[in-house]
XYZ file of C-alpha atoms in Angstrom:
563
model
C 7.089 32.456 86.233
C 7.126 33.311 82.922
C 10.475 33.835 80.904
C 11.522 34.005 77.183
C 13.183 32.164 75.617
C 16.849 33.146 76.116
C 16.287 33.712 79.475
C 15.150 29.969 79.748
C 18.012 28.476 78.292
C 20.280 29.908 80.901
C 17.728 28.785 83.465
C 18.023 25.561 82.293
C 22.053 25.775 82.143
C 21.677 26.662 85.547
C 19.888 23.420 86.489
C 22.148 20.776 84.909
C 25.245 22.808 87.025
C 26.717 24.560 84.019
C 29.537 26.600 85.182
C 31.294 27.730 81.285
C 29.929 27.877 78.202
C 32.549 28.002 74.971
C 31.279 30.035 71.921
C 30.985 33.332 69.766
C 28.084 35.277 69.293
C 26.277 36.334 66.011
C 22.550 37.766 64.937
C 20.892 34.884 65.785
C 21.781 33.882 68.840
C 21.598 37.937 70.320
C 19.383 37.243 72.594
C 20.906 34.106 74.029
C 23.835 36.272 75.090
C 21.665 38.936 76.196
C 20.070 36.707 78.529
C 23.907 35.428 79.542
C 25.028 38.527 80.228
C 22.717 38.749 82.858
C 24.239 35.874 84.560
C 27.442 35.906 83.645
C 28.267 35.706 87.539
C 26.765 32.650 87.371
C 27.752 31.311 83.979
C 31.471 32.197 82.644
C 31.277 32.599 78.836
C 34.578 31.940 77.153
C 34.996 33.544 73.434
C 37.399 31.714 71.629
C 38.965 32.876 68.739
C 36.500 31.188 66.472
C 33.221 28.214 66.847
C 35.728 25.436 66.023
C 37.768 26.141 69.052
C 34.902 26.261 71.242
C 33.545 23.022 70.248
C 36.907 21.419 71.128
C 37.103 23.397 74.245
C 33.699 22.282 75.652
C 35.076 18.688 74.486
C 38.192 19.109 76.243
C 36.356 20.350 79.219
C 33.976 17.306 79.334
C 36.942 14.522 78.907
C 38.844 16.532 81.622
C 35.972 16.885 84.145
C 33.646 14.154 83.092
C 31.036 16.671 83.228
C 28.494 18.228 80.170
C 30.740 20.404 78.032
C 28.816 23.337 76.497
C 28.963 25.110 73.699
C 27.547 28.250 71.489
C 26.980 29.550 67.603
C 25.179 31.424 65.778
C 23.198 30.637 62.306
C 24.901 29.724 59.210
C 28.817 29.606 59.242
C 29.017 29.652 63.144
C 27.128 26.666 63.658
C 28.769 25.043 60.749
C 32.447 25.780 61.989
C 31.067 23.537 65.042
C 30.621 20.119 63.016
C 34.202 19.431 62.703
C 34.198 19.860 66.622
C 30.972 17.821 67.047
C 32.513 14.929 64.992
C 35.126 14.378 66.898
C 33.302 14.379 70.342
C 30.954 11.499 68.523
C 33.510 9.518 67.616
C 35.082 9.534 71.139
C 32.074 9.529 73.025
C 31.871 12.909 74.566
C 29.233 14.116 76.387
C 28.780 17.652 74.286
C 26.030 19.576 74.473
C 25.999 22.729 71.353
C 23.569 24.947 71.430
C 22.976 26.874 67.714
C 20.218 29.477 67.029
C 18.488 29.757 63.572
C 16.661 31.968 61.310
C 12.894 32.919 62.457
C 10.854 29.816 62.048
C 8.578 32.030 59.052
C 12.651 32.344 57.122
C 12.939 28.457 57.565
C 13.786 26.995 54.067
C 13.576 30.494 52.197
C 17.609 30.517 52.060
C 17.580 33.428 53.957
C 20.583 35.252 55.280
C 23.060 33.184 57.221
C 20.143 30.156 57.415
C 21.690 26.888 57.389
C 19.215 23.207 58.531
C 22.096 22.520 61.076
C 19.855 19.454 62.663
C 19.931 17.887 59.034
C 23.718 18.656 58.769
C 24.946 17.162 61.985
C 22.237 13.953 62.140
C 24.998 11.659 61.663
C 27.600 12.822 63.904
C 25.691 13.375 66.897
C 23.681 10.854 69.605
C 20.603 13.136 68.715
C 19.857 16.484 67.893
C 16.572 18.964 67.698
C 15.353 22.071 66.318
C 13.081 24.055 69.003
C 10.279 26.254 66.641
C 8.237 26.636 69.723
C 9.796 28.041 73.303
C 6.748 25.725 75.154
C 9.218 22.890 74.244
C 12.310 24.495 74.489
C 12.874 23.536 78.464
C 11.985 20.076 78.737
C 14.470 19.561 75.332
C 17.397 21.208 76.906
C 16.837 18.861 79.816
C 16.283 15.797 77.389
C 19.217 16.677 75.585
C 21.740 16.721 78.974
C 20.212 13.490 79.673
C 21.056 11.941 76.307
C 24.044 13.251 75.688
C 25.742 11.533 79.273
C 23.340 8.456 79.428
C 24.626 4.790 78.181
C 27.666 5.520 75.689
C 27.752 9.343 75.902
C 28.096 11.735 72.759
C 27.593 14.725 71.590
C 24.069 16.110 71.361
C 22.861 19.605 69.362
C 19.907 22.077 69.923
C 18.762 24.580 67.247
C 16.593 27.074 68.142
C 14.984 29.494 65.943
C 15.349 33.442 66.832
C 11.536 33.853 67.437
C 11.864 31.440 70.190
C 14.555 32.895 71.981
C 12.506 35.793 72.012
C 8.913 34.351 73.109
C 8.257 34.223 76.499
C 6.129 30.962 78.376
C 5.606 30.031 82.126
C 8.837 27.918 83.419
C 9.100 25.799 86.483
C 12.770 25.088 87.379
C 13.279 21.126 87.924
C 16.176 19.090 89.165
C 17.732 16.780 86.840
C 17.352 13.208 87.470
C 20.203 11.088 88.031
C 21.529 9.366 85.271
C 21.606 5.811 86.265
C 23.841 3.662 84.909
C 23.342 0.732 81.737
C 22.274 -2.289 83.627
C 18.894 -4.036 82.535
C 21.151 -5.694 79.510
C 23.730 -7.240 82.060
C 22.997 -11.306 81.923
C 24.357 -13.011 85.261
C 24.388 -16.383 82.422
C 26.675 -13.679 80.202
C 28.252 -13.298 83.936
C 28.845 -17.044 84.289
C 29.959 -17.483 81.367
C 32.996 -15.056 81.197
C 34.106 -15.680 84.165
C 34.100 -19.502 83.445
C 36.509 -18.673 80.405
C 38.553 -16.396 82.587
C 39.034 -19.108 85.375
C 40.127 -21.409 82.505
C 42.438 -19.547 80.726
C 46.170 -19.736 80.475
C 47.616 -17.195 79.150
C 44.812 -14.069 79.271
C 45.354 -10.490 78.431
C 43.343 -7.472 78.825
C 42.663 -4.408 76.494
C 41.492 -1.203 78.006
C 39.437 1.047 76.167
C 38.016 4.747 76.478
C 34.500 3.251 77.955
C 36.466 1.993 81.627
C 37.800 5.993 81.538
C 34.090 7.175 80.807
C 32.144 4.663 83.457
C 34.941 5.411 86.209
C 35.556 2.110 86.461
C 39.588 2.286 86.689
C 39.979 1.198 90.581
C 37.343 -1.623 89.696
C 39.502 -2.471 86.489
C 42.916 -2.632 88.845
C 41.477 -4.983 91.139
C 39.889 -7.266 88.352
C 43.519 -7.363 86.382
C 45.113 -8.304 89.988
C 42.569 -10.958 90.664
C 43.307 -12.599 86.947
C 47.149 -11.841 87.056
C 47.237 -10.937 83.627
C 49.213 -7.895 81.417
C 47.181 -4.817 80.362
C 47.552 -3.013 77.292
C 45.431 0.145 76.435
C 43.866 1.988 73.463
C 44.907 5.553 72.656
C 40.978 6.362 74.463
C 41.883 3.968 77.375
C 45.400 5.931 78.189
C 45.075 6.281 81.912
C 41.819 4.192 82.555
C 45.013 1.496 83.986
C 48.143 2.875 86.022
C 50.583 2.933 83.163
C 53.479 2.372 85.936
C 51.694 -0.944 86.831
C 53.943 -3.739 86.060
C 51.408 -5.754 84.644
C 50.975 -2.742 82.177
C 52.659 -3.670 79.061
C 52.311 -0.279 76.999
C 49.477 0.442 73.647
C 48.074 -1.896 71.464
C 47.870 -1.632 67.979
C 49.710 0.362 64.861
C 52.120 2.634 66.928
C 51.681 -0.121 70.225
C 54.346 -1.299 71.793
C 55.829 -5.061 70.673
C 55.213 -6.014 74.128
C 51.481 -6.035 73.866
C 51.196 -6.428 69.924
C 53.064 -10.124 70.486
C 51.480 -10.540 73.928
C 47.813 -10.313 72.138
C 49.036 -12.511 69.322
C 50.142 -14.992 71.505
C 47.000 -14.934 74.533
C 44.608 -17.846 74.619
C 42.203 -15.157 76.024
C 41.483 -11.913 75.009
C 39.203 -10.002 77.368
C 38.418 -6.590 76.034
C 37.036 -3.548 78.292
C 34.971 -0.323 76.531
C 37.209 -0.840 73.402
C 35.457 -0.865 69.869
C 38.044 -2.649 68.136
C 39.623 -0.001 65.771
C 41.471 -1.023 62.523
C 44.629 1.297 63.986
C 44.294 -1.361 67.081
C 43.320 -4.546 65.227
C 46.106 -4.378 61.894
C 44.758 -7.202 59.478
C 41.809 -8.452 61.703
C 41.621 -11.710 59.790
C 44.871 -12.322 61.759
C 44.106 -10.050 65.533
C 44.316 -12.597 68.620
C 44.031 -15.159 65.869
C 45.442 -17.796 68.686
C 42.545 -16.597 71.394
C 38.829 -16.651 72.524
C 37.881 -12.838 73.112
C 35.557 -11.837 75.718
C 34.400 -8.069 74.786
C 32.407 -6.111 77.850
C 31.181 -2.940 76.288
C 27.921 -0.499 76.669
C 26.991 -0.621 73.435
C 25.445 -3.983 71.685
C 26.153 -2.217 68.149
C 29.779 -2.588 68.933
C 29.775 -6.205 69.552
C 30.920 -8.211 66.753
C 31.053 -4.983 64.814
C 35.249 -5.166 63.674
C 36.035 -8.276 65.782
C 34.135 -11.086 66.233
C 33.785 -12.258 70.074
C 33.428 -16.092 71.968
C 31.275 -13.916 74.779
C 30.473 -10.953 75.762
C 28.296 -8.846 78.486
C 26.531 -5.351 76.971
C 26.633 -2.976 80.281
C 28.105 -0.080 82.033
C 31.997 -1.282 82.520
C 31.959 -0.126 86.124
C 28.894 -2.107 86.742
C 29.830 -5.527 84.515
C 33.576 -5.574 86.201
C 32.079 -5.339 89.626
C 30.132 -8.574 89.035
C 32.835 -10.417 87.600
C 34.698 -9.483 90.278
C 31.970 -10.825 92.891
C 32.484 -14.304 91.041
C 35.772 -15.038 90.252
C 38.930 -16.223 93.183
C 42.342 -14.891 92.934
C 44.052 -16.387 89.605
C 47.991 -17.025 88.878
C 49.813 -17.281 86.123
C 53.294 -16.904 86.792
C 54.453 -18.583 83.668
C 52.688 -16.346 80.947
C 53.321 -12.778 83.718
C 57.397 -14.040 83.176
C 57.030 -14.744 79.399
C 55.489 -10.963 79.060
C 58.267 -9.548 81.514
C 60.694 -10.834 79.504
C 59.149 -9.302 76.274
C 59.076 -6.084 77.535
C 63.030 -6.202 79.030
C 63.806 -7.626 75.056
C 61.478 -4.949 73.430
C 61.820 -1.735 74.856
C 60.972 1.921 73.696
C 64.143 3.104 72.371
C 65.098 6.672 71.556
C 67.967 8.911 71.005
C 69.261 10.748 74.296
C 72.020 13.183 72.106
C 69.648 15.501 70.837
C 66.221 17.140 71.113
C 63.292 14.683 69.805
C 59.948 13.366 70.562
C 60.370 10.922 72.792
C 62.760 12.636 74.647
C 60.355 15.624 75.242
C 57.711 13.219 76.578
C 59.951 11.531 78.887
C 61.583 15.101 79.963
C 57.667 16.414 80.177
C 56.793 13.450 82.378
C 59.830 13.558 84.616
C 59.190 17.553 85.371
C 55.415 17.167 86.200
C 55.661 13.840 87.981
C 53.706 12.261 85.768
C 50.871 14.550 87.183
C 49.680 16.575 84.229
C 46.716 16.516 81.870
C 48.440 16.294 78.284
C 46.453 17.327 75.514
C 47.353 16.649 71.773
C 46.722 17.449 68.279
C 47.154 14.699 65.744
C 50.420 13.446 64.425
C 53.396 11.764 65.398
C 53.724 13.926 68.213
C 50.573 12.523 69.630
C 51.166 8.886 69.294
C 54.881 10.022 70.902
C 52.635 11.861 73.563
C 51.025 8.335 74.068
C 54.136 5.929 74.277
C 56.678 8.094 76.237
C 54.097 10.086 78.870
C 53.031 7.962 82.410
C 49.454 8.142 82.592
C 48.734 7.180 86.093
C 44.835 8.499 86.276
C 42.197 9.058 83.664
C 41.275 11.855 82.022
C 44.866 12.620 82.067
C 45.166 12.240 77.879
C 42.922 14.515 75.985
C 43.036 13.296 72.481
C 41.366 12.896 69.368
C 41.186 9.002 68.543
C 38.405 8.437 66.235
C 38.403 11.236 64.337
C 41.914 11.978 64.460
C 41.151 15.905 64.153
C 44.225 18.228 63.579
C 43.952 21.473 65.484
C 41.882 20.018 67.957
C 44.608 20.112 70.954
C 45.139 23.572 71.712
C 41.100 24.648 71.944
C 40.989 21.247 74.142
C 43.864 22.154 76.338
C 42.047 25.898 77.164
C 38.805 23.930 77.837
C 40.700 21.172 79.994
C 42.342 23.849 82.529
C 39.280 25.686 82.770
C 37.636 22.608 84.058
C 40.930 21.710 86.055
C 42.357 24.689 87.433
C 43.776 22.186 89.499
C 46.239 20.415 86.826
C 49.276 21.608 84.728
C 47.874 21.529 80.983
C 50.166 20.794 78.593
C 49.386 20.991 74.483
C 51.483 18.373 72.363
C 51.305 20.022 68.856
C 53.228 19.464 65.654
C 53.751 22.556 63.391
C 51.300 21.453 60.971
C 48.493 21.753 63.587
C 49.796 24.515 64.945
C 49.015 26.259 62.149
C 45.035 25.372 62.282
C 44.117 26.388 65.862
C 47.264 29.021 66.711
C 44.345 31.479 66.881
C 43.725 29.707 69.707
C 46.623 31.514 71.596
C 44.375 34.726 71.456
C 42.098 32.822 73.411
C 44.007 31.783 76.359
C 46.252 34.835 76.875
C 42.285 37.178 76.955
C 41.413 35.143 79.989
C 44.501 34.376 81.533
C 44.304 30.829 80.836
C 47.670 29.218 81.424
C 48.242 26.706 79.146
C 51.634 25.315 78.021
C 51.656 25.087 74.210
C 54.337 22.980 73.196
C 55.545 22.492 69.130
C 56.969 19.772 68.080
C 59.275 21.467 65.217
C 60.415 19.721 62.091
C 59.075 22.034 59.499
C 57.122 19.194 57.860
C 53.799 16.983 58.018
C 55.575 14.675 60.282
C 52.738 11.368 60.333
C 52.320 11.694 56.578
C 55.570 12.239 55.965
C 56.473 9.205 57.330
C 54.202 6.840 55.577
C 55.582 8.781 52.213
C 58.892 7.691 53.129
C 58.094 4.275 54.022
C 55.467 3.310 51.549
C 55.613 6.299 49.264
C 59.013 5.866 47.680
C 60.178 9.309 49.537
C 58.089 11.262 47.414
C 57.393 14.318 49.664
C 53.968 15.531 48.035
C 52.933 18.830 49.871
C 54.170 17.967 53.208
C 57.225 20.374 53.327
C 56.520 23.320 55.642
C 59.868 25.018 55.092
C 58.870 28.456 55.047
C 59.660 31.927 57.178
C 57.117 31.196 59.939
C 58.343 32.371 63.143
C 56.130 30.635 65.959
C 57.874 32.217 68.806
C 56.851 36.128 67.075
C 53.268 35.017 66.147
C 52.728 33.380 69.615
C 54.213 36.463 71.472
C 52.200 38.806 68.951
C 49.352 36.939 69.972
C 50.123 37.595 74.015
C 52.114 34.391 75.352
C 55.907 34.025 76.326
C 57.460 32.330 73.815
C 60.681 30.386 74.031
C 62.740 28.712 70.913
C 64.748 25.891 71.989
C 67.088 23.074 70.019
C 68.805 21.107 73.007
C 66.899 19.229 75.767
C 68.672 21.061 78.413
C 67.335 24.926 77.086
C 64.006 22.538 76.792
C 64.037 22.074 80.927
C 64.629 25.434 81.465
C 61.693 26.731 79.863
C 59.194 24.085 80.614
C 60.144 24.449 84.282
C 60.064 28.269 83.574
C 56.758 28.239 81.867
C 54.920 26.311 84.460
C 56.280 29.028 87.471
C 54.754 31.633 85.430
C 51.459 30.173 85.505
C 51.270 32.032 81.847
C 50.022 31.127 78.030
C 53.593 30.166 77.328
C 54.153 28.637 73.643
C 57.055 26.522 73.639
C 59.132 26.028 69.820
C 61.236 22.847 70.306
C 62.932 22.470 66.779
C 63.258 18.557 65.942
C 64.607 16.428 63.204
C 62.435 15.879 60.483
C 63.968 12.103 59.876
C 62.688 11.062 63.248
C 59.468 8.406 62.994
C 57.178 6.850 65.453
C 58.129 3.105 66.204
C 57.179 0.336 66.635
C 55.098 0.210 63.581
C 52.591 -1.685 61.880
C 52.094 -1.424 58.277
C 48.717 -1.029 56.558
C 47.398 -4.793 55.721
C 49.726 -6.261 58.463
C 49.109 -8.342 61.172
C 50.075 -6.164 64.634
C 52.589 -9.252 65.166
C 54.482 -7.823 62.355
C 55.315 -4.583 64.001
C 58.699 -3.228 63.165
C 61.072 -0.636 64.760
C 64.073 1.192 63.418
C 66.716 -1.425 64.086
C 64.312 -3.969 62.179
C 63.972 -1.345 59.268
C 68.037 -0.927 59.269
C 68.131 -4.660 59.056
C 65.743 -5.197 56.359
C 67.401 -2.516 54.323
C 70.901 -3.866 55.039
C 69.814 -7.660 53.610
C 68.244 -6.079 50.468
């Protein structure tokens, strides 16, 4: 049958099982959303409160789900308010699909009204991207791009088509998508042999879970290959959830704000065997000196990432789900009682303190995870309330953190949250935000309370820019430059102004009460929790430093006290 263009871009939607689409409409893109709004019984069209939010949404949908997230712009400024959003699905391998619209192919390059070369703009933070000048093609790239965007290590992946094409109209056959099989043909069964060899030899292993076992589903494969091996688990921020964080062989994150637990256990392994992690420098510290006393064994998708920040005795390229089940076929139930009691006793010598007489971080987390049963998806923004978020929440499943690791994106929580509980109207969704991102997405709140979406928004309050705050106070000489936010912002007036229940609270008891409250009402409930602005993340590693150097408070009080 012959359609046009618009009308075959929610065809092919309709194909891949699209069920939202996250966006805001302009000139461009009219007919796009003309065609929608023929099937918007089909297709539910959220409009956020502006394109940044939506690419974050559809991002938070897809880490949530697992499926496609999908988003809309127009020309110009609306597709380039998506790039921030784009970037950070690319570096956290999201499976994003954004869909732009341009000028009329014959206003191409004439720096026409709102014209921007998008494709050109975004070539480096997406898997791959097109322009469509012809609606013949437009079909079969839609379908190419779904495929790209979830095959191998998945990413982001952007469409730009011009207005004429929307509007042209060319026969279409609907076709069902192929299955996207998973990364095999690079999995060596010598590669096999050989890890599992090293495993079976090893004394003291330790395994590091990154975002790639949450993205191949390979968490109940990854429990029983720890179990066989008897060895401790520590995660990534990505990997949160990928291995039951109430595991006892679960010894807490790796890395800058890690816990000592797995920072020493790591430094002290004779094998390292790392799962879908790429080795960041916020993990690694001085990398000269990471696992300096181990052989590492790194299983990932993606050859580029092998040797890339760490270099590795052995290693298998392949889908985790895939690689661990082979290992598993190969390898005999393992013990090593000696190193499992050396690690228990690190982690009853090192564990996460905080303060239990007044309202702080931690204590949120720990209060948050108590309430929901450790059954929530938590979203964050980017701060010390995230890596708090990470240390002092039980993440028992995956997709249970939605966070931005690589690109470490303030205001991306709140959009991801919205996106998140329309994909999982089945989960509490809770925001972790600290005033400072508040302040980029609070639009946001405009968003969920126009569809109803209830979302928990909940500020972490200390009036300043906590993260860089700290690192001003401890390698800055207290020299506060522009991270002060004391000003007459009333969050509980704007968020109520902007449709939610708001609450204001200073103790953790009034903190209870409203969480408890706000998840009855089944509202857009913001959530002001006013917080110290001396508190810090800990353990710590500083910048330069070996992740065996990482220090806490009492350490820092010590240090002080001997100068």
């Amino acid at each position: 049958m012959k359609l046009n263009g618009s009308e075959i871009i929610v065809e092919c939607l309709k194909e891949q099982g699209v069920d939202t689409v996250f966006g805001y409409p302009g000139g461009a893109i009219l007919n796009v959303y003309d065609a929608l709004y023929k099937h918007s019984d089909e297709i539910t069209h959220i409009l956020t409160s502006h394109e940044q939010g939506a690419a974050h949404a559809a991002d938070g949908y897809a880490r949530a789900t697992g499926k496609v997230g999908v988003c809309f712009a127009t020309s110009g400024p609306g597709a380039t308010n998506l790039v921030t959003g784009i970037a950070t699905s690319y570096m956290d391998s999201t499976p994003v699909v954004a869909i732009t619209c341009n000028v009329t192919v014959s206003l191409l390059g004439k720096d026409s009204f709102q014209e921007i070369d998008i494709q050109g703009v975004t070539m480096p933070i997406t898997k791959h991207n097109f322009i469509v000048k012809d609606v013949n093609t437009l079909a079969d790239t839609i379908r190419k791009a779904f495929r790209i965007a979830q095959e191998g290590r998945p990413g982001p992946v952007l469409i730009d088509v011009t207005k004429d094409a929307t509007a042209a109209e060319c026969d279409y056959v609907k076709e069902t998508p192929k299955l996207i099989e998973r990364k095999t043909e690079s999995i060596r069964e010598e590669d096999i042999d050989t890890v599992t060899e090293m495993i079976a030899q090893a004394k003291k292993p330790f395994v590091f879970v990154g975002g790639g076992v949450v993205l191949s589903g390979a968490s109940e494969e990854l429990a029983r290959f720890v179990h066989k091996i008897d060895a401790p688990v520590a995660d990534s921020l990505m990997g949160k959830g990928a291995f039951d964080n109430s595991d006892p062989l679960y010894t807490g994150m790796l890395g800058m704000h890690g816990t000592k637990t797995s920072n020493y256990g790591v430094s002290e392994c004779d094998l390292l065997i790392a799962i879908g992690a790429r080795f960041s420098d916020r993990v690694t510290g001085n990398a000269s000196k990471f696992a300096s006393n181990a052989k590492i064994i790194h299983f990932d998708v993606d050859a580029a990432e092998i040797n890339k920040n760490i270099k590795t005795d052995a290693c298998v390229i392949g889908d985790a789900l895939e690689v661990l089940k082979r290992v598993n076929s190969k390898i005999g139930q393992l013990e090593h009682h000696e190193w499992i009691e050396h690690i228990k006793e690190l982690k009853e010598k090192y564990p996460m303190r905080y303060r239990k007489d007044c309202l702080n971080g931690p204590y949120i987390m720990e209060t948050i995870n108590e309430i929901t049963d450790s059954n929530a998806i938590i979203a964050t923004d980017v701060g010390q309330h995230q890596m708090w978020a990470a240390q002092h929440y039980t993440y028992k499943q995956p997709r249970t953190l939605i966070t931005s690791g690589g690109l470490g994106t303030m205001g991306f929580g709140l959009g991801a949250a919205i996106g998140a509980k329309v994909g999982r109207k089945d989960k509490v969704v809770i925001n972790i935000a600290g005033d400072g991102c508040f302040r980029m997405n609070m639009n946001e709140i405009a968003t969920a309370t126009r569809y109803n979406i209830p979302v928990i928004e909940i500020i972490f309050n200390n009036h300043v820019l906590g993260m860089v705050r700290q690192w001003q106070d401890l390698f800055y000489g207290k020299r506060y430059s522009s991270t002060v936010l004391d000003d007459t912002v009333d969050f509980v007036k704007v968020s109520e102004g902007l449709g939610a229940k708001g609450y204001r609270v200073s103790s953790i008891e009034e903190f209870k009460a409203a969480l408890k409250e706000a998840i009855e009402l089944n509202i857009p409930c913001v959530i002001d929790c006013l917080i110290d602005r001396e508190d810090k993340v800990f353990p710590m590693v500083s910048p330069g430093a070996a992740i065996s150097e990482a220090f806490d408070r009492q350490d820092l009080e010590n240090k002080n006290k001997n100068n």
